[in-house]
mmCIF file of C-alpha atoms in Angstrom:
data_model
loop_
_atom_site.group_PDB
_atom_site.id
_atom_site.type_symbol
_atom_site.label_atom_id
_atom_site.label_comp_id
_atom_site.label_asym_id
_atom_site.label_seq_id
_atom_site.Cartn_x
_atom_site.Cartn_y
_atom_site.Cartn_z
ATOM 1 C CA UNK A 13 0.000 0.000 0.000
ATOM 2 C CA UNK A 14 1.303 3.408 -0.556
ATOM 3 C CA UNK A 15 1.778 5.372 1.851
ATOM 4 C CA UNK A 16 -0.724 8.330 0.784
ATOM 5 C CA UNK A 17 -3.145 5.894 1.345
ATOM 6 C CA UNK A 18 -2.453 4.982 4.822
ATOM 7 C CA UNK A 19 -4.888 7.050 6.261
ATOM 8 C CA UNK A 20 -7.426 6.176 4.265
ATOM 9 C CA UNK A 21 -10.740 4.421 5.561
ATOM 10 C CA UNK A 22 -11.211 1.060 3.893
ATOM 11 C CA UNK A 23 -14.692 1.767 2.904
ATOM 12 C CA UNK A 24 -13.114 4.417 0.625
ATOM 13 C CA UNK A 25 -10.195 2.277 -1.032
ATOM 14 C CA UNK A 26 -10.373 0.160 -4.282
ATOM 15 C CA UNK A 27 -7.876 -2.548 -5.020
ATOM 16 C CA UNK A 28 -7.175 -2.809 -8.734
ATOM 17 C CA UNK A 29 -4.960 -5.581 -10.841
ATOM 18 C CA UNK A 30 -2.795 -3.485 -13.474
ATOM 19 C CA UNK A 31 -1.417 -5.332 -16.480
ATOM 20 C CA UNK A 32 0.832 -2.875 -18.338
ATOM 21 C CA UNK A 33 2.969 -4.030 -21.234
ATOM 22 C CA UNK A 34 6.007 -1.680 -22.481
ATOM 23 C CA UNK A 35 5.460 -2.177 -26.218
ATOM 24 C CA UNK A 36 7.979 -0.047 -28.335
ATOM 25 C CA UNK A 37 9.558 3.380 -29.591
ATOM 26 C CA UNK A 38 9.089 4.544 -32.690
ATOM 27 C CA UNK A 39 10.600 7.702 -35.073
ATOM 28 C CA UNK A 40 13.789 7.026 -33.322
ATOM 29 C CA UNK A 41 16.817 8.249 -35.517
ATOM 30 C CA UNK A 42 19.525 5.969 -35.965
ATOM 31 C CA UNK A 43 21.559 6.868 -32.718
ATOM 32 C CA UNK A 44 23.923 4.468 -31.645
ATOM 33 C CA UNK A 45 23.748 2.925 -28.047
ATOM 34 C CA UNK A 46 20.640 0.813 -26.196
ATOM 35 C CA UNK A 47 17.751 2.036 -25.192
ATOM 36 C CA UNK A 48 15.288 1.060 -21.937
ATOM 37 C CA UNK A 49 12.385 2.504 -20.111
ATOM 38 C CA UNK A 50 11.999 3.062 -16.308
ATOM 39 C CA UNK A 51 9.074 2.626 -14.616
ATOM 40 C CA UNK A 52 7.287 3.576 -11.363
ATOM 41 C CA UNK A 53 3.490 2.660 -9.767
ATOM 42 C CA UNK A 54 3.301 3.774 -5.796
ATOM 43 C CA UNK A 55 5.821 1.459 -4.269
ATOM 44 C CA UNK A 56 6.351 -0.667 -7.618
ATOM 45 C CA UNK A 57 9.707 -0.165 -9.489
ATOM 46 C CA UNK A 58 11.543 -1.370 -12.410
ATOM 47 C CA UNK A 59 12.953 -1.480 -16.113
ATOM 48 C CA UNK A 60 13.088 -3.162 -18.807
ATOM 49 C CA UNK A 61 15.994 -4.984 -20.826
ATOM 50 C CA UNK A 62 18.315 -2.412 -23.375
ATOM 51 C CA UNK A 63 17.260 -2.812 -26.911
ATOM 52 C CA UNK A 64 19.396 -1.009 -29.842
ATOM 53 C CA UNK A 65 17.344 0.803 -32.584
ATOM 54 C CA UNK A 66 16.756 -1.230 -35.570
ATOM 55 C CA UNK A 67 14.747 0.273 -38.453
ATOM 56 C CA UNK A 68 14.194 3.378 -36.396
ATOM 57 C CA UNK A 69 12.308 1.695 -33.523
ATOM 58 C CA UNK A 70 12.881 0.277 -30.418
ATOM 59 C CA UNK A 71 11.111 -3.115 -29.583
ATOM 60 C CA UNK A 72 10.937 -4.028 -25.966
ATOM 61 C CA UNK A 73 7.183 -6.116 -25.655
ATOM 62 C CA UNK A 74 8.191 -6.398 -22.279
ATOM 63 C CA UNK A 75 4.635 -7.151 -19.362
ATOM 64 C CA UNK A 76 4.246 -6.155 -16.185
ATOM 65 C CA UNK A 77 1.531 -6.757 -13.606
ATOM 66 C CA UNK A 78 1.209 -5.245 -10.096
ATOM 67 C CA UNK A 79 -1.736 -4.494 -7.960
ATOM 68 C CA UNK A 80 -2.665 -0.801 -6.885
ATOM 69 C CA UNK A 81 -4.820 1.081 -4.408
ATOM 70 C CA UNK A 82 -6.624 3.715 -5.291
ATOM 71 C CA UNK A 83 -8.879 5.879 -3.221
ATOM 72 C CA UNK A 84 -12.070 7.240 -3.601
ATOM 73 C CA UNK A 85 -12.331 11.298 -3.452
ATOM 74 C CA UNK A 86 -15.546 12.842 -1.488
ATOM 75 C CA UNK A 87 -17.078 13.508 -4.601
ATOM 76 C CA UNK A 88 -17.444 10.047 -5.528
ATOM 77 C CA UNK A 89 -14.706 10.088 -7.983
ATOM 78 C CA UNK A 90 -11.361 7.836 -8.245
ATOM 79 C CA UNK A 91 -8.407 9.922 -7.422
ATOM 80 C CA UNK A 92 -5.171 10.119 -9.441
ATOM 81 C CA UNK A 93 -3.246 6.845 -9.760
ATOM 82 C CA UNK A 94 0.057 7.939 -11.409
ATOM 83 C CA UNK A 95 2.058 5.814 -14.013
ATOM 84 C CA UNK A 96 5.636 7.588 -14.130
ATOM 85 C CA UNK A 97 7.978 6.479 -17.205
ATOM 86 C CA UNK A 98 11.011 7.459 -18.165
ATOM 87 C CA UNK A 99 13.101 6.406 -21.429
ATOM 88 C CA UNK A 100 16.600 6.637 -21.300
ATOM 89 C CA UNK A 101 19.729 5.896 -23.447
ATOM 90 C CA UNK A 102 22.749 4.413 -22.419
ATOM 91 C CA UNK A 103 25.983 5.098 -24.676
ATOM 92 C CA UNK A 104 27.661 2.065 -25.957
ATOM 93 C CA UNK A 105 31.354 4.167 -25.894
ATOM 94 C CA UNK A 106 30.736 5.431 -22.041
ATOM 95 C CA UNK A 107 28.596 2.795 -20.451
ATOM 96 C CA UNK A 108 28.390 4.787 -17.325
ATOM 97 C CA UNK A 109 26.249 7.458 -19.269
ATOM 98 C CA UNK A 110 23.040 7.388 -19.082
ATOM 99 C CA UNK A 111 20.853 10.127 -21.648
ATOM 100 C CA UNK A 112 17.085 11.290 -20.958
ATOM 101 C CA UNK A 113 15.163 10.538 -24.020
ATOM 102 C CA UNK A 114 11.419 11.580 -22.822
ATOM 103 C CA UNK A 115 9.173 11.258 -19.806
ATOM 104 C CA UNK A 116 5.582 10.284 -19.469
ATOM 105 C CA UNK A 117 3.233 10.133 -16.885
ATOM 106 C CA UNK A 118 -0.335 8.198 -16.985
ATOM 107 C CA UNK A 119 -3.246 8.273 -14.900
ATOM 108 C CA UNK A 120 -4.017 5.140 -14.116
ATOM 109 C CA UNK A 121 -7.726 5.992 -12.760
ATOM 110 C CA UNK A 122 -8.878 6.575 -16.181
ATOM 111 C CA UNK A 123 -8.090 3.215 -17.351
ATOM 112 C CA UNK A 124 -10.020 1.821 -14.460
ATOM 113 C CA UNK A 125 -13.400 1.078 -16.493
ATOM 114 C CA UNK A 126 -11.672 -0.168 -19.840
ATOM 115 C CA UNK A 127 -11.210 -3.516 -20.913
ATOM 116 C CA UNK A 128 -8.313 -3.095 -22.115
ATOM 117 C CA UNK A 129 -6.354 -0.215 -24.312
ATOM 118 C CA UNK A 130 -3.995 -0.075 -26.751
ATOM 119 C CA UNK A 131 -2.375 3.699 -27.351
ATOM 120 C CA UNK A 132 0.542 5.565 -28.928
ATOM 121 C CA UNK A 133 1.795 8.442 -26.057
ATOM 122 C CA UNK A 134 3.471 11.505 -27.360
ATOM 123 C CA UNK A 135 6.607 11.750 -25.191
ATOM 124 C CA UNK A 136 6.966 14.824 -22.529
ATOM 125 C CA UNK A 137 10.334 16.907 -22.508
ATOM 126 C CA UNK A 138 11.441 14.823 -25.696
ATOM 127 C CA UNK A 139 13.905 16.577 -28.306
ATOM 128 C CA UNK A 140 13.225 13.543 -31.040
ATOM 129 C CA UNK A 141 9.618 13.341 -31.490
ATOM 130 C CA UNK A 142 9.172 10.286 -30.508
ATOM 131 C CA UNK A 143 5.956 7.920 -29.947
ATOM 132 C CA UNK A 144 5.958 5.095 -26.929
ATOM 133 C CA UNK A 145 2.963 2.514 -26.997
ATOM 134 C CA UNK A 146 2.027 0.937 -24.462
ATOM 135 C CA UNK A 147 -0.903 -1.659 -23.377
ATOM 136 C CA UNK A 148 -2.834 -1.013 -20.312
ATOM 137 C CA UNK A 149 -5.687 -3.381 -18.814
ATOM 138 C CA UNK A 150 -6.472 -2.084 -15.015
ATOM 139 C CA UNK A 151 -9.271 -4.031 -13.471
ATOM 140 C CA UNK A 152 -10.431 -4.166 -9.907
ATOM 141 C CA UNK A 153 -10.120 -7.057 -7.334
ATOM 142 C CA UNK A 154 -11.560 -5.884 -4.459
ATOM 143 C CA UNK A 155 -12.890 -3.168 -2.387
ATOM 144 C CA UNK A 156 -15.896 -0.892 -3.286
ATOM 145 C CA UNK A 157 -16.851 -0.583 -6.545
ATOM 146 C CA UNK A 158 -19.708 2.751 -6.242
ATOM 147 C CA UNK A 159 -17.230 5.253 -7.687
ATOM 148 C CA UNK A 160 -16.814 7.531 -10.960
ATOM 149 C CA UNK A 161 -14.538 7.386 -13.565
ATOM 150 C CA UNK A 162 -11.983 10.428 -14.211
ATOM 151 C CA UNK A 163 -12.601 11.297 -18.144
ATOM 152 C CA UNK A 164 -9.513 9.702 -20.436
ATOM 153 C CA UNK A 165 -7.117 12.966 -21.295
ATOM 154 C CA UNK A 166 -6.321 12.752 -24.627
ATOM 155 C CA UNK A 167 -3.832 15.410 -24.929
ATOM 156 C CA UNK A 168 -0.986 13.219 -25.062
ATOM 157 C CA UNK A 169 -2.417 9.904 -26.968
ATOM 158 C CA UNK A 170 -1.529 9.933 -30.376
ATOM 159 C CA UNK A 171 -4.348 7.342 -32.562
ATOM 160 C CA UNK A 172 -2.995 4.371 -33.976
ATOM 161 C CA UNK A 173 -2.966 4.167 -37.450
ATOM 162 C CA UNK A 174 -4.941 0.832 -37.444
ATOM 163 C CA UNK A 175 -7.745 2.172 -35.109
ATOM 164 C CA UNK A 176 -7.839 5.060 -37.772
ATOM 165 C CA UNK A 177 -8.409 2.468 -41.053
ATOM 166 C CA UNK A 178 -10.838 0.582 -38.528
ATOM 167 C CA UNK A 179 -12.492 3.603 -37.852
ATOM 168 C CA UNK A 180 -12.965 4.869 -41.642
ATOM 169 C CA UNK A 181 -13.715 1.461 -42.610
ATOM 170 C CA UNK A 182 -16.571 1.070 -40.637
ATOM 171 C CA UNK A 183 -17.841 4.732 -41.607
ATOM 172 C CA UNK A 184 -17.780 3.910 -45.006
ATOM 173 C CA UNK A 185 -19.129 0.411 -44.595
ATOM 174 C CA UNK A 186 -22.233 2.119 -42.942
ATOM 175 C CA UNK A 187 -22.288 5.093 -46.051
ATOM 176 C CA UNK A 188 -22.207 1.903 -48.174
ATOM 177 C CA UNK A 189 -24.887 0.727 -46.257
ATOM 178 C CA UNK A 190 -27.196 3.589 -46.298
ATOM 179 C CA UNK A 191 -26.824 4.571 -49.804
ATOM 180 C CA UNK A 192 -27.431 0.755 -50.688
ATOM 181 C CA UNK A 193 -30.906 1.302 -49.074
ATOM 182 C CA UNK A 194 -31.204 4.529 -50.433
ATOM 183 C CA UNK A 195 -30.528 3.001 -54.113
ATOM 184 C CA UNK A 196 -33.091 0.160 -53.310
ATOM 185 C CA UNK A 197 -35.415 2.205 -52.120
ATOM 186 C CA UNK A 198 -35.425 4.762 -54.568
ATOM 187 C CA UNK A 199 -35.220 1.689 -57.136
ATOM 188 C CA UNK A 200 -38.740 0.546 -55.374
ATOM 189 C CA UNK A 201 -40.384 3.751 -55.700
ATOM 190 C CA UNK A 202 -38.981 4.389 -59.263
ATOM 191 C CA UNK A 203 -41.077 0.839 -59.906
ATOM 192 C CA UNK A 204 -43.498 1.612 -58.300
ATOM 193 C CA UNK A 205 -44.553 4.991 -59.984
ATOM 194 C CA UNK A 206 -43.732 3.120 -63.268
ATOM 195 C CA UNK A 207 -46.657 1.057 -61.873
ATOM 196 C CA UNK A 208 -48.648 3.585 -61.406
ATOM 197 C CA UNK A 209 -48.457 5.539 -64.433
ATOM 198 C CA UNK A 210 -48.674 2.556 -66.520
ATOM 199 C CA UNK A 211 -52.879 2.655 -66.948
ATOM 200 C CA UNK A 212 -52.435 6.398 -67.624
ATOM 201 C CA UNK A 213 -49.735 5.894 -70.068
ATOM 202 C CA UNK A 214 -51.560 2.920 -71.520
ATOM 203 C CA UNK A 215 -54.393 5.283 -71.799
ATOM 204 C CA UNK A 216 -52.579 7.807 -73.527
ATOM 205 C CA UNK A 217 -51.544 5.725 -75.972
ATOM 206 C CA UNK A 218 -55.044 4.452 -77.066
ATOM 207 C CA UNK A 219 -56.186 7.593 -77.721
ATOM 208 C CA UNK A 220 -53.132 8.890 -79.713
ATOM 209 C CA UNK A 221 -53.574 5.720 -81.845
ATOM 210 C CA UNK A 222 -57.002 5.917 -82.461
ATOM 211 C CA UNK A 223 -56.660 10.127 -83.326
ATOM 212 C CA UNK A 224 -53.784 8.816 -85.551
ATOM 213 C CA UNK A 225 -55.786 5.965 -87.217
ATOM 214 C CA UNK A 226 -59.137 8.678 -87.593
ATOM 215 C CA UNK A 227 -56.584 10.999 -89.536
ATOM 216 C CA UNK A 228 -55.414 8.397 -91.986
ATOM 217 C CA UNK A 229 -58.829 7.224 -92.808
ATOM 218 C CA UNK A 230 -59.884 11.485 -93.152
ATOM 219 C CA UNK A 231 -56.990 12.153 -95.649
ATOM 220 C CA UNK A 232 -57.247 8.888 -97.474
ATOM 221 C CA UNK A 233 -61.411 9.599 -97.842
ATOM 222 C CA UNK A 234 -60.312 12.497 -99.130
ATOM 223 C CA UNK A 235 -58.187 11.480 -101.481
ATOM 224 C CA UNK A 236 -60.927 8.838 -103.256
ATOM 225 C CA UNK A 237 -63.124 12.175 -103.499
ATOM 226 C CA UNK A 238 -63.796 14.173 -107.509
ATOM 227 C CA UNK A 239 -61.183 16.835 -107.778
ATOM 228 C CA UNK A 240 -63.449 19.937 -109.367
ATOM 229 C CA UNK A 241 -60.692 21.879 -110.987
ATOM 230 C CA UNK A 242 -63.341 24.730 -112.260
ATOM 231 C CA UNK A 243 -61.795 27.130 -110.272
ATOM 232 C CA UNK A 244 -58.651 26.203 -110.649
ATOM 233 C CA UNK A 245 -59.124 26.468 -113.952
ATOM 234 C CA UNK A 246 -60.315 29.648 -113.483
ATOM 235 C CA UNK A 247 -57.943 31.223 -111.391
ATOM 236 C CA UNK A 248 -55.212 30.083 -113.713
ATOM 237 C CA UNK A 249 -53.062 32.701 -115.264
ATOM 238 C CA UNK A 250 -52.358 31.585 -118.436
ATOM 239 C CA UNK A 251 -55.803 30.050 -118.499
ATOM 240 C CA UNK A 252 -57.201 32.658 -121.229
ATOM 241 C CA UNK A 253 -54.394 32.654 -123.424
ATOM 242 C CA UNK A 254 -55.039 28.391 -123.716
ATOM 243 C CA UNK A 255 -58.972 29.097 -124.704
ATOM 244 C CA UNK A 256 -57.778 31.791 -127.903
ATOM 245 C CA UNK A 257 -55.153 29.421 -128.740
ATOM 246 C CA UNK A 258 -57.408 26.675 -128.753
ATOM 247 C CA UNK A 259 -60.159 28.161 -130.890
ATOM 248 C CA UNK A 260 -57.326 29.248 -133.556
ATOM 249 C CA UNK A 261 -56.446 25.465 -133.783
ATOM 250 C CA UNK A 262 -60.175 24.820 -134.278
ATOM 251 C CA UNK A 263 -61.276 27.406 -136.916
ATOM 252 C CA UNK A 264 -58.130 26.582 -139.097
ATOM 253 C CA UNK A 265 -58.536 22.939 -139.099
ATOM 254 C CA UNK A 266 -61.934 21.915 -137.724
ATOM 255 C CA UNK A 267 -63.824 24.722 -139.737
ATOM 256 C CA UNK A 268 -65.717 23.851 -142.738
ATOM 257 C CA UNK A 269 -64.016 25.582 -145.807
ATOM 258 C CA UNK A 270 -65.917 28.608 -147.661
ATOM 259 C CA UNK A 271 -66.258 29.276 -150.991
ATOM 260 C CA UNK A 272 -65.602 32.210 -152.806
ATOM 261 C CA UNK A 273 -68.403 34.197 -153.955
#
């Protein structure tokens, strides 16, 4: 038990079962020497083994699992249960040197009603930019369990690239989703007013057909009728000239001859 937590009543202290696992360094430039990461939990302690950089990352994988009390404020709320890390770098030329890489400190009382998490954590006071993940599953053993959660900070959690292709994966699978319904929906009541308009059009049709088949029989009544071409004949221009011309023809070969007196 730590020793904050001495004087606290029973009634307000939860025992919780912490499985942390020290997963790896990442965007590490290729700096020579070994790497390792300290670690502190109340009156837990340790380190992990010294790992060189290969491909510009730093693979430890390393698990760890203590138990923890935390107390529960007045307000009904878990109270800060600090994970304190520190990465450092140990020259390969001066063994007895020992370089700060980063810090990083975790609350371990947001964790508490997780299953289980899986995060990339930008590093504090770190000159390389570098990402540590680490796996954290705290559950509670014993003790009472009527408290509130402390909300998750996110200021210092960078998202994994996976959980970011799960995450627009499954947005687009439900777009996909929705605009399949939308398409067989809007497929339905496409068919549907096709449907409907179907009498109408059918309607529409046999009366265009039967206008259509009342004009052919007009014109071709029409066209059996007597042409009376008197006043065409009448109104034709050259009409007169045709008559004199014609009566010439007549009285100079149709006309009886006469005699000489």
């Amino acid at each position: 038990m730590a020793i904050h937590n001495l004087f606290v009543p029973r009634a307000r202290l939860a025992t919780f079962n912490v499985q942390l696992r020290i997963e790896d360094l990442n965007n590490v430039p290729p700096l020579n020497g070994l790497f390792y990461v300290k670690w502190r939990l109340q009156d837990h302690s340790g380190s992990t083994p010294r790992a060189p950089v290969v491909n510009r990352e730093v693979r430890w994988s390393q698990a760890v699992e203590k138990s923890a009390d935390i107390s529960i404020a007045k307000e009904g709320v878990l109270a800060p249960c600090e994970l304190k890390i520190s990465i450092k770098q140990a020259s390969e030329v001066y063994p007895h040197v020992h370089m700060r890489v980063g810090a990083l400190t975790v609350n371990l009382s947001e964790y508490a009603r997780l299953s289980g998490s899986s995060r990339r954590y930008f590093l504090q006071e770190c000159r390389l930019n570098c990402t540590l993940k680490l796996s954290i599953c705290v559950t509670q053993s014993g003790g009472p369990d009527s408290y509130d959660v402390p909300p998750l900070d996110r200021s210092m959690v960078l998202t994994d690239l996976n959980d970011m292709i799960t995450n627009e994966n499954s947005v687009r699978g439900g777009g996909r989703e929705n605009s399949s319904m939308g398409n067989s929906l809007s497929s339905k009541q496409l068919s549907t007013a096709h449907n409907n308009q179907r009498p109408a059009n059918s309607a529409t049709s046999v009366h265009t057909n039967t206008t259509r088949s009342n004009t052919t029989e007009t014109s071709q009544s029409r066209a059996l009728l007597p042409i009376d071409n008197t006043n065409v004949r009448e109104l034709a221009p050259f009409q007169r000239s045709s008559k004199k011309n014609q009566q010439i023809i007549d009285d100079v070969f149709f006309s009886p001859p006469t005699l000489p007196s």
